[in-house]
Tab-separated table of C-alpha atoms in Angstrom:
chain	number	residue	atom	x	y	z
D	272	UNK	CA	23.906	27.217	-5.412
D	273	UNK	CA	25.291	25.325	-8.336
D	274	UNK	CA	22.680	22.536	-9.063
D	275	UNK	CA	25.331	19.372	-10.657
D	276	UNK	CA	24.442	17.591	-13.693
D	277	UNK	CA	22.124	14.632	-14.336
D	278	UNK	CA	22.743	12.338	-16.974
D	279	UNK	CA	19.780	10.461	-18.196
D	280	UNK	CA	20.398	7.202	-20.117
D	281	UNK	CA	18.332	5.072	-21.860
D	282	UNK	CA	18.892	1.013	-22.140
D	283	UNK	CA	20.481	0.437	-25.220
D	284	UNK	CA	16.902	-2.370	-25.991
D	285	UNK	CA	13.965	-0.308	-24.099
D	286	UNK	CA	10.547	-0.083	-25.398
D	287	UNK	CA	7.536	-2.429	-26.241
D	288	UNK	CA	9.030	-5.670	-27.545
D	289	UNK	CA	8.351	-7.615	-30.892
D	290	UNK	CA	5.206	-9.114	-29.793
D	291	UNK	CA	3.385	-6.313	-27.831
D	292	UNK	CA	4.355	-3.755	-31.134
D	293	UNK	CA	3.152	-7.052	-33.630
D	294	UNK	CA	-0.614	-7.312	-30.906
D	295	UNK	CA	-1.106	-2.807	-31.385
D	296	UNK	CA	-0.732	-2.738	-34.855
D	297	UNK	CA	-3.267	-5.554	-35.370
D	298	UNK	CA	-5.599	-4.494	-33.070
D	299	UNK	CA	-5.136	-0.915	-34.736
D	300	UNK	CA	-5.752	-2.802	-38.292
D	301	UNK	CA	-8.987	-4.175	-36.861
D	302	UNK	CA	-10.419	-1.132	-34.919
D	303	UNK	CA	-9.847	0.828	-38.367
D	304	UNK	CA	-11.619	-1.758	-40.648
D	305	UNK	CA	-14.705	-3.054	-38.724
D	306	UNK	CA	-17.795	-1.885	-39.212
D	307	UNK	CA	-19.629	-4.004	-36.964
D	308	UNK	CA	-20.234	-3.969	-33.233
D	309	UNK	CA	-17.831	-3.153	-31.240
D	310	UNK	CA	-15.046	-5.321	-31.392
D	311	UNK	CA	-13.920	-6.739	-28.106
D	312	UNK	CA	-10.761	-8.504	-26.486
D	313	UNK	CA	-10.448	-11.297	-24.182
D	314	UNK	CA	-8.767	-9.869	-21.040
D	315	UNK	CA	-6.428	-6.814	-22.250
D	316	UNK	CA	-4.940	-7.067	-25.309
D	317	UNK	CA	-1.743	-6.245	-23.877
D	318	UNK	CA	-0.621	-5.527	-19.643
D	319	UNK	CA	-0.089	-1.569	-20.466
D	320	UNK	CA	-3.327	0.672	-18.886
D	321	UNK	CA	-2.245	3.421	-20.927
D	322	UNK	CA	-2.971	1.302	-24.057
D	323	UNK	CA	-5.685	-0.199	-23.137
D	324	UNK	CA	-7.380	3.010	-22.322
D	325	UNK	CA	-6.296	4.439	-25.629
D	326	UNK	CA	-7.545	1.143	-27.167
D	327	UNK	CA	-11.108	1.659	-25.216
D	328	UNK	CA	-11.213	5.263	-26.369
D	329	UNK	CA	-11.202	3.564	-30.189
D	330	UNK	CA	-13.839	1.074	-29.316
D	331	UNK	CA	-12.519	-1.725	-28.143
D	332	UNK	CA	-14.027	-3.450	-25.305
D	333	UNK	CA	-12.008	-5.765	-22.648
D	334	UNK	CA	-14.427	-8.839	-21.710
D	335	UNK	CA	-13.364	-11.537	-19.046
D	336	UNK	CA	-15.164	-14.481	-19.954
D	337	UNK	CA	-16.375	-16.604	-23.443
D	338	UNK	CA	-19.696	-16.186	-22.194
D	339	UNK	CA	-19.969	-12.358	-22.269
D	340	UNK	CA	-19.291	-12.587	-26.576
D	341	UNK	CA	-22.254	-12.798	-28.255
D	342	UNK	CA	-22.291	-14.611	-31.945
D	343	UNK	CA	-21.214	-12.702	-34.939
D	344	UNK	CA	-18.891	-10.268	-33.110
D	345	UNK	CA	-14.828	-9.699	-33.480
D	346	UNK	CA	-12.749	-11.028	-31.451
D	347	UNK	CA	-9.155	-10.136	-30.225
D	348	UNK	CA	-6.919	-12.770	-29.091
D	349	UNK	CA	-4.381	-11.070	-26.543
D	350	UNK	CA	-0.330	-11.050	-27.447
D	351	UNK	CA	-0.426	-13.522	-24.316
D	352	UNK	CA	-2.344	-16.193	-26.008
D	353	UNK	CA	-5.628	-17.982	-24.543
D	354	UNK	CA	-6.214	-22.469	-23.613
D	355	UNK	CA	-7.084	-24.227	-26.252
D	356	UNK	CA	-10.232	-24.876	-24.732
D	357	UNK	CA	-11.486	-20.683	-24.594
D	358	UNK	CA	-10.361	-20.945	-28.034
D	359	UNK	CA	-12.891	-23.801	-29.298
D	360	UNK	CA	-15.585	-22.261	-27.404
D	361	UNK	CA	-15.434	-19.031	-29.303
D	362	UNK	CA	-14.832	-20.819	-32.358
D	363	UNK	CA	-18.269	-22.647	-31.803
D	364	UNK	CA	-19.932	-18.995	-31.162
D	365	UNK	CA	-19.431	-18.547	-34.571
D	366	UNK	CA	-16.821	-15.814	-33.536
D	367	UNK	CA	-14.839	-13.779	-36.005
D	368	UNK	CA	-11.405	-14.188	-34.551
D	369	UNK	CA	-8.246	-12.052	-34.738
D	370	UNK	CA	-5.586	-13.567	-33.104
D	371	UNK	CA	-2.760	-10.716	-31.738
D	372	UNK	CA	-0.642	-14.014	-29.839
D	373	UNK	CA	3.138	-13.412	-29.657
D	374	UNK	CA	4.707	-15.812	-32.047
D	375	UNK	CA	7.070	-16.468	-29.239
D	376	UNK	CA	4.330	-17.579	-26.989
D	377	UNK	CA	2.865	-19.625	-29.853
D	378	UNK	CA	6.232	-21.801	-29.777
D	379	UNK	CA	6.057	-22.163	-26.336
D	380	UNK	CA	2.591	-23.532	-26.763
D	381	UNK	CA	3.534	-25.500	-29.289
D	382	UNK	CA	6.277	-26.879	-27.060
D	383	UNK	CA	3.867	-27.993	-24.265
D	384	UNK	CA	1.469	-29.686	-26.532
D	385	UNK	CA	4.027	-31.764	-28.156
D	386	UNK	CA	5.969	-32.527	-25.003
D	387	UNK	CA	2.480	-33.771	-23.357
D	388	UNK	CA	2.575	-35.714	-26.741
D	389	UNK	CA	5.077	-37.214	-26.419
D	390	UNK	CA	4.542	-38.549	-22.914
D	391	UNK	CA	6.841	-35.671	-21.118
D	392	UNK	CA	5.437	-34.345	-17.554
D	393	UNK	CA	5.847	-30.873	-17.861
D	394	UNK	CA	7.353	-28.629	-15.979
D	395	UNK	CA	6.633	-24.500	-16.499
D	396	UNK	CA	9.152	-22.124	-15.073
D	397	UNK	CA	7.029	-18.820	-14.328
D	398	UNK	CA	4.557	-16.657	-12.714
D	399	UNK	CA	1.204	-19.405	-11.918
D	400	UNK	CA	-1.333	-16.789	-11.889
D	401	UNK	CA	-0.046	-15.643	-15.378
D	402	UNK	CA	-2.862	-15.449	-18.378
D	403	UNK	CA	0.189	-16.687	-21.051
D	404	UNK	CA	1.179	-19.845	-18.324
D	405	UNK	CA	-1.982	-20.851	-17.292
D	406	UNK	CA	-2.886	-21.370	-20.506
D	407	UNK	CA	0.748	-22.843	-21.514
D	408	UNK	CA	-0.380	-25.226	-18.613
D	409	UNK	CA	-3.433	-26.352	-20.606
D	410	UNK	CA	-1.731	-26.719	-23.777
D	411	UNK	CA	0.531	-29.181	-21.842
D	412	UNK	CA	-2.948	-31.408	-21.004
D	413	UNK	CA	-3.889	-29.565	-17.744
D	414	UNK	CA	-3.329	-32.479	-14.953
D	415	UNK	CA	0.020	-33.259	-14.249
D	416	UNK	CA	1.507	-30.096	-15.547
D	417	UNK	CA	3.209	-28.303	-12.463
D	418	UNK	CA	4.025	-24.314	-12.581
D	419	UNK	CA	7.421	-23.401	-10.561
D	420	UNK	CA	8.230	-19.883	-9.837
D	421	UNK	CA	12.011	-20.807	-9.100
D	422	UNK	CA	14.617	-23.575	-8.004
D	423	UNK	CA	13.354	-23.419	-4.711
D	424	UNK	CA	9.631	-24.515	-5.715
D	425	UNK	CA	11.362	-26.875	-8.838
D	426	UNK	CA	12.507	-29.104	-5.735
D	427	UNK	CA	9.360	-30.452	-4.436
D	428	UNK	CA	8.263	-30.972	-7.436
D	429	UNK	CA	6.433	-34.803	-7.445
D	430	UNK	CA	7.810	-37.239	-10.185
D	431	UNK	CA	4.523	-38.349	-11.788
D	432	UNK	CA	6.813	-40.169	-15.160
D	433	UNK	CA	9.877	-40.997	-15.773
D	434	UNK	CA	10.258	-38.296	-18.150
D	435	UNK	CA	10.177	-34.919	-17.324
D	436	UNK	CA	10.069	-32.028	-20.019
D	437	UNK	CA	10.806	-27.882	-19.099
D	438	UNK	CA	9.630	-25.145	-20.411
D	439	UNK	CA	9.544	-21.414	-19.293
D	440	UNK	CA	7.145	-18.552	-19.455
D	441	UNK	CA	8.503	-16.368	-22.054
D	442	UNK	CA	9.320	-13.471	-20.192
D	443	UNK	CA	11.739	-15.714	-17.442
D	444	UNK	CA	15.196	-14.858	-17.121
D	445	UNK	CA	17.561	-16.848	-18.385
D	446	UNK	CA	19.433	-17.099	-14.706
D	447	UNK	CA	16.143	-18.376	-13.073
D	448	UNK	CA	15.428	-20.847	-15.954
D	449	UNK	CA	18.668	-22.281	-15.501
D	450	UNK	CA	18.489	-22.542	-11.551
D	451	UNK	CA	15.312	-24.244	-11.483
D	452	UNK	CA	16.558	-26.599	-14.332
D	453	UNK	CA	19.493	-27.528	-12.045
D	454	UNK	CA	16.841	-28.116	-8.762
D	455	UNK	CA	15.011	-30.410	-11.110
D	456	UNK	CA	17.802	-32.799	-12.687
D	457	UNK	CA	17.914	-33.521	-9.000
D	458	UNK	CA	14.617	-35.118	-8.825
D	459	UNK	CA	15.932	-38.146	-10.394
D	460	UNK	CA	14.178	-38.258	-13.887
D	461	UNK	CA	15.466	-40.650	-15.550
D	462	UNK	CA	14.869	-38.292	-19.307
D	463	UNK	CA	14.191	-35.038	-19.383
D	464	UNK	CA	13.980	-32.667	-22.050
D	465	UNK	CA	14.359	-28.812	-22.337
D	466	UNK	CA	12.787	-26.170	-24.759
D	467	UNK	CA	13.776	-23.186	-24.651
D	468	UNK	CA	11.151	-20.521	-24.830
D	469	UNK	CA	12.602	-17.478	-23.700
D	470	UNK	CA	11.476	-14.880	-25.760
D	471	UNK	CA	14.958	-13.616	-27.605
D	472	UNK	CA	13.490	-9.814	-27.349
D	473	UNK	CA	12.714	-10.292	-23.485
D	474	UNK	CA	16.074	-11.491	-22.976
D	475	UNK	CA	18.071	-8.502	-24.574
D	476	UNK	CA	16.010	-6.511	-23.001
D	477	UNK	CA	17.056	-8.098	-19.709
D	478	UNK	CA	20.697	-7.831	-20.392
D	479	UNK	CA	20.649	-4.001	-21.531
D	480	UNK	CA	18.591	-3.515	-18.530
D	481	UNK	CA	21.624	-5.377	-16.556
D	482	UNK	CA	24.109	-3.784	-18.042
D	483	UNK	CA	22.916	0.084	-17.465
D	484	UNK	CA	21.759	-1.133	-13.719
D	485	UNK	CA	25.599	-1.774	-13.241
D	486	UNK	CA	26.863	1.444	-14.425
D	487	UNK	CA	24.087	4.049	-12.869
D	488	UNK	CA	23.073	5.209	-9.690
D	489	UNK	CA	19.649	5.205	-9.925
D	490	UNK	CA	17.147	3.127	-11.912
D	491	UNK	CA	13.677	3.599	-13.232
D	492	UNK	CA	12.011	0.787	-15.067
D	493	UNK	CA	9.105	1.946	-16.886
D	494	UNK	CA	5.417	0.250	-17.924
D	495	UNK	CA	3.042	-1.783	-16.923
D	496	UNK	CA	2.406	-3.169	-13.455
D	497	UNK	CA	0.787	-5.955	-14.262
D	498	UNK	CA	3.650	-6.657	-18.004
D	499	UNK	CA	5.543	-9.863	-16.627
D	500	UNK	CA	8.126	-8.368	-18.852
D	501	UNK	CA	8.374	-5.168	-17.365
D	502	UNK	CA	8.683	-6.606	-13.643
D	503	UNK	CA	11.534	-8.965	-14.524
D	504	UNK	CA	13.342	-5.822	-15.325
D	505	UNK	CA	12.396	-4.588	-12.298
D	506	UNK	CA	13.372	-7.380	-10.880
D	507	UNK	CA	16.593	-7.776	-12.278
D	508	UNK	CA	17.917	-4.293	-11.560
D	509	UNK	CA	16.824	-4.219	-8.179
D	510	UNK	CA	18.962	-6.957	-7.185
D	511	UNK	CA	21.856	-5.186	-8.548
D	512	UNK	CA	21.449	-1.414	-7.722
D	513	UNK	CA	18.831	-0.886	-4.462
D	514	UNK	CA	17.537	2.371	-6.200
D	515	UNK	CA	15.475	0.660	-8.729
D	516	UNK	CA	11.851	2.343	-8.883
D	517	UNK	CA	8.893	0.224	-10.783
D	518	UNK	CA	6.450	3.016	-12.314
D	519	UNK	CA	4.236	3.413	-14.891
């Protein structure tokens, strides 16, 4: 029996991304140099088991709340940020802080806070139960910030000002940012204002992912069940070739 060839190709942008590479080798940096207790991270540094586990196997410790950090110990910020407000409160602990947040989610955060400055309702396009956009959601003052998933949620969104600012989780695709941003100049705003804050690394990622689903018969999109990033690919492919398998 003559078994036929498979060929095995490999997105042209695969791989951790800028910021999850940028969050290991600080919290490698960190592990290496401290001396002290056991350093510790709020939530998992990064939404990969495998790392994490590798990461506990060094010594570092995933906690869930503020509370759980006693004073004088070393913090890790996650590459998906924290709210302003978990931030002050290990500040006041007296908390050695390393902070492993994606730039690109840092100018996303940014973007919130100064389009709540500025008076802007603001609109997030991404996944509500998120650890990077429920804190994007305080950055943008909490009340009156509204998370949509996609066009179909952006149109019952209430109109709470007259101005109306978007921004997306970084990890969105660029086709479901621009959906829901077409659902919401509908709402009859009378200003609104985009930033966009999709993460330039997420997004070739998307299209190499795109491009090989188009040209292959079967697809297997690799990490993290829990890495937003990693089930937009997922999701992507999947609507373009049926065999696309999520695993880790």
């Amino acid at each position: 029996m003559v078994k036929s060839a498979i060929d095995i190709r490999i997105a042209e942008h695969a791989g951790f991304c800028f910021g999850v590479r940028r969050a290991i080798r600080l919290a490698q940096e960190a592990l290496k140099k401290s001396k002290k207790e056991k350093i510790c991270s709020i939530g998992p540094i990064i939404h990969n088991p495998q790392e994490v586990e590798r990461f506990s196997r060094m010594g570092l410790e995933v906690v869930g709340e503020v509370d759980e950090i006693s004073k004088g110990r070393v913090v890790l910020i996650p590459s998906h940020g924290i709210s302003p407000q978990r931030q002050l409160d290990l500040e006041i602990k007296n908390i050695e802080l390393i902070d492993t947040t994606c730039p690109y989610v840092k100018k996303a955060q940014e973007a919130a806070a100064r389009l709540s400055k500025e008076g802007y309702q603001v609109v997030v396009v991404g996944q509500k139960e998120h650890p990077e956009v429920k804190a994007l959601v305080e950055f943008a003052g909490g009340e009156g910030s509204i998370v949509v998933k996609d066009a179909t949620e952006a149109t019952g969104v209430p109109i709470l000002s007259e101005k109306l600012g978007i921004i997306a989780q970084t990890t969105q695709s660029k086709a479901n940012l621009n959906n829901a941003i077409s659902a919401l100049l509908e709402r009859g705003f009378s200003e609104i204002k985009i930033e966009n804050t999709i993460c330039s690394d997420a997004l070739n990622r998307q299209v190499a992912a795109k491009n090989l689903a188009e040209d292959s018969d079967i697809m297997l999109i690799i990490g993290g069940k829990e890495s937003a990033n990693t089930r937009r690919l997922f999701d992507i492919c999947k609507r373009i070739k049926l065999d696309t398998y999520h695993i880790e």
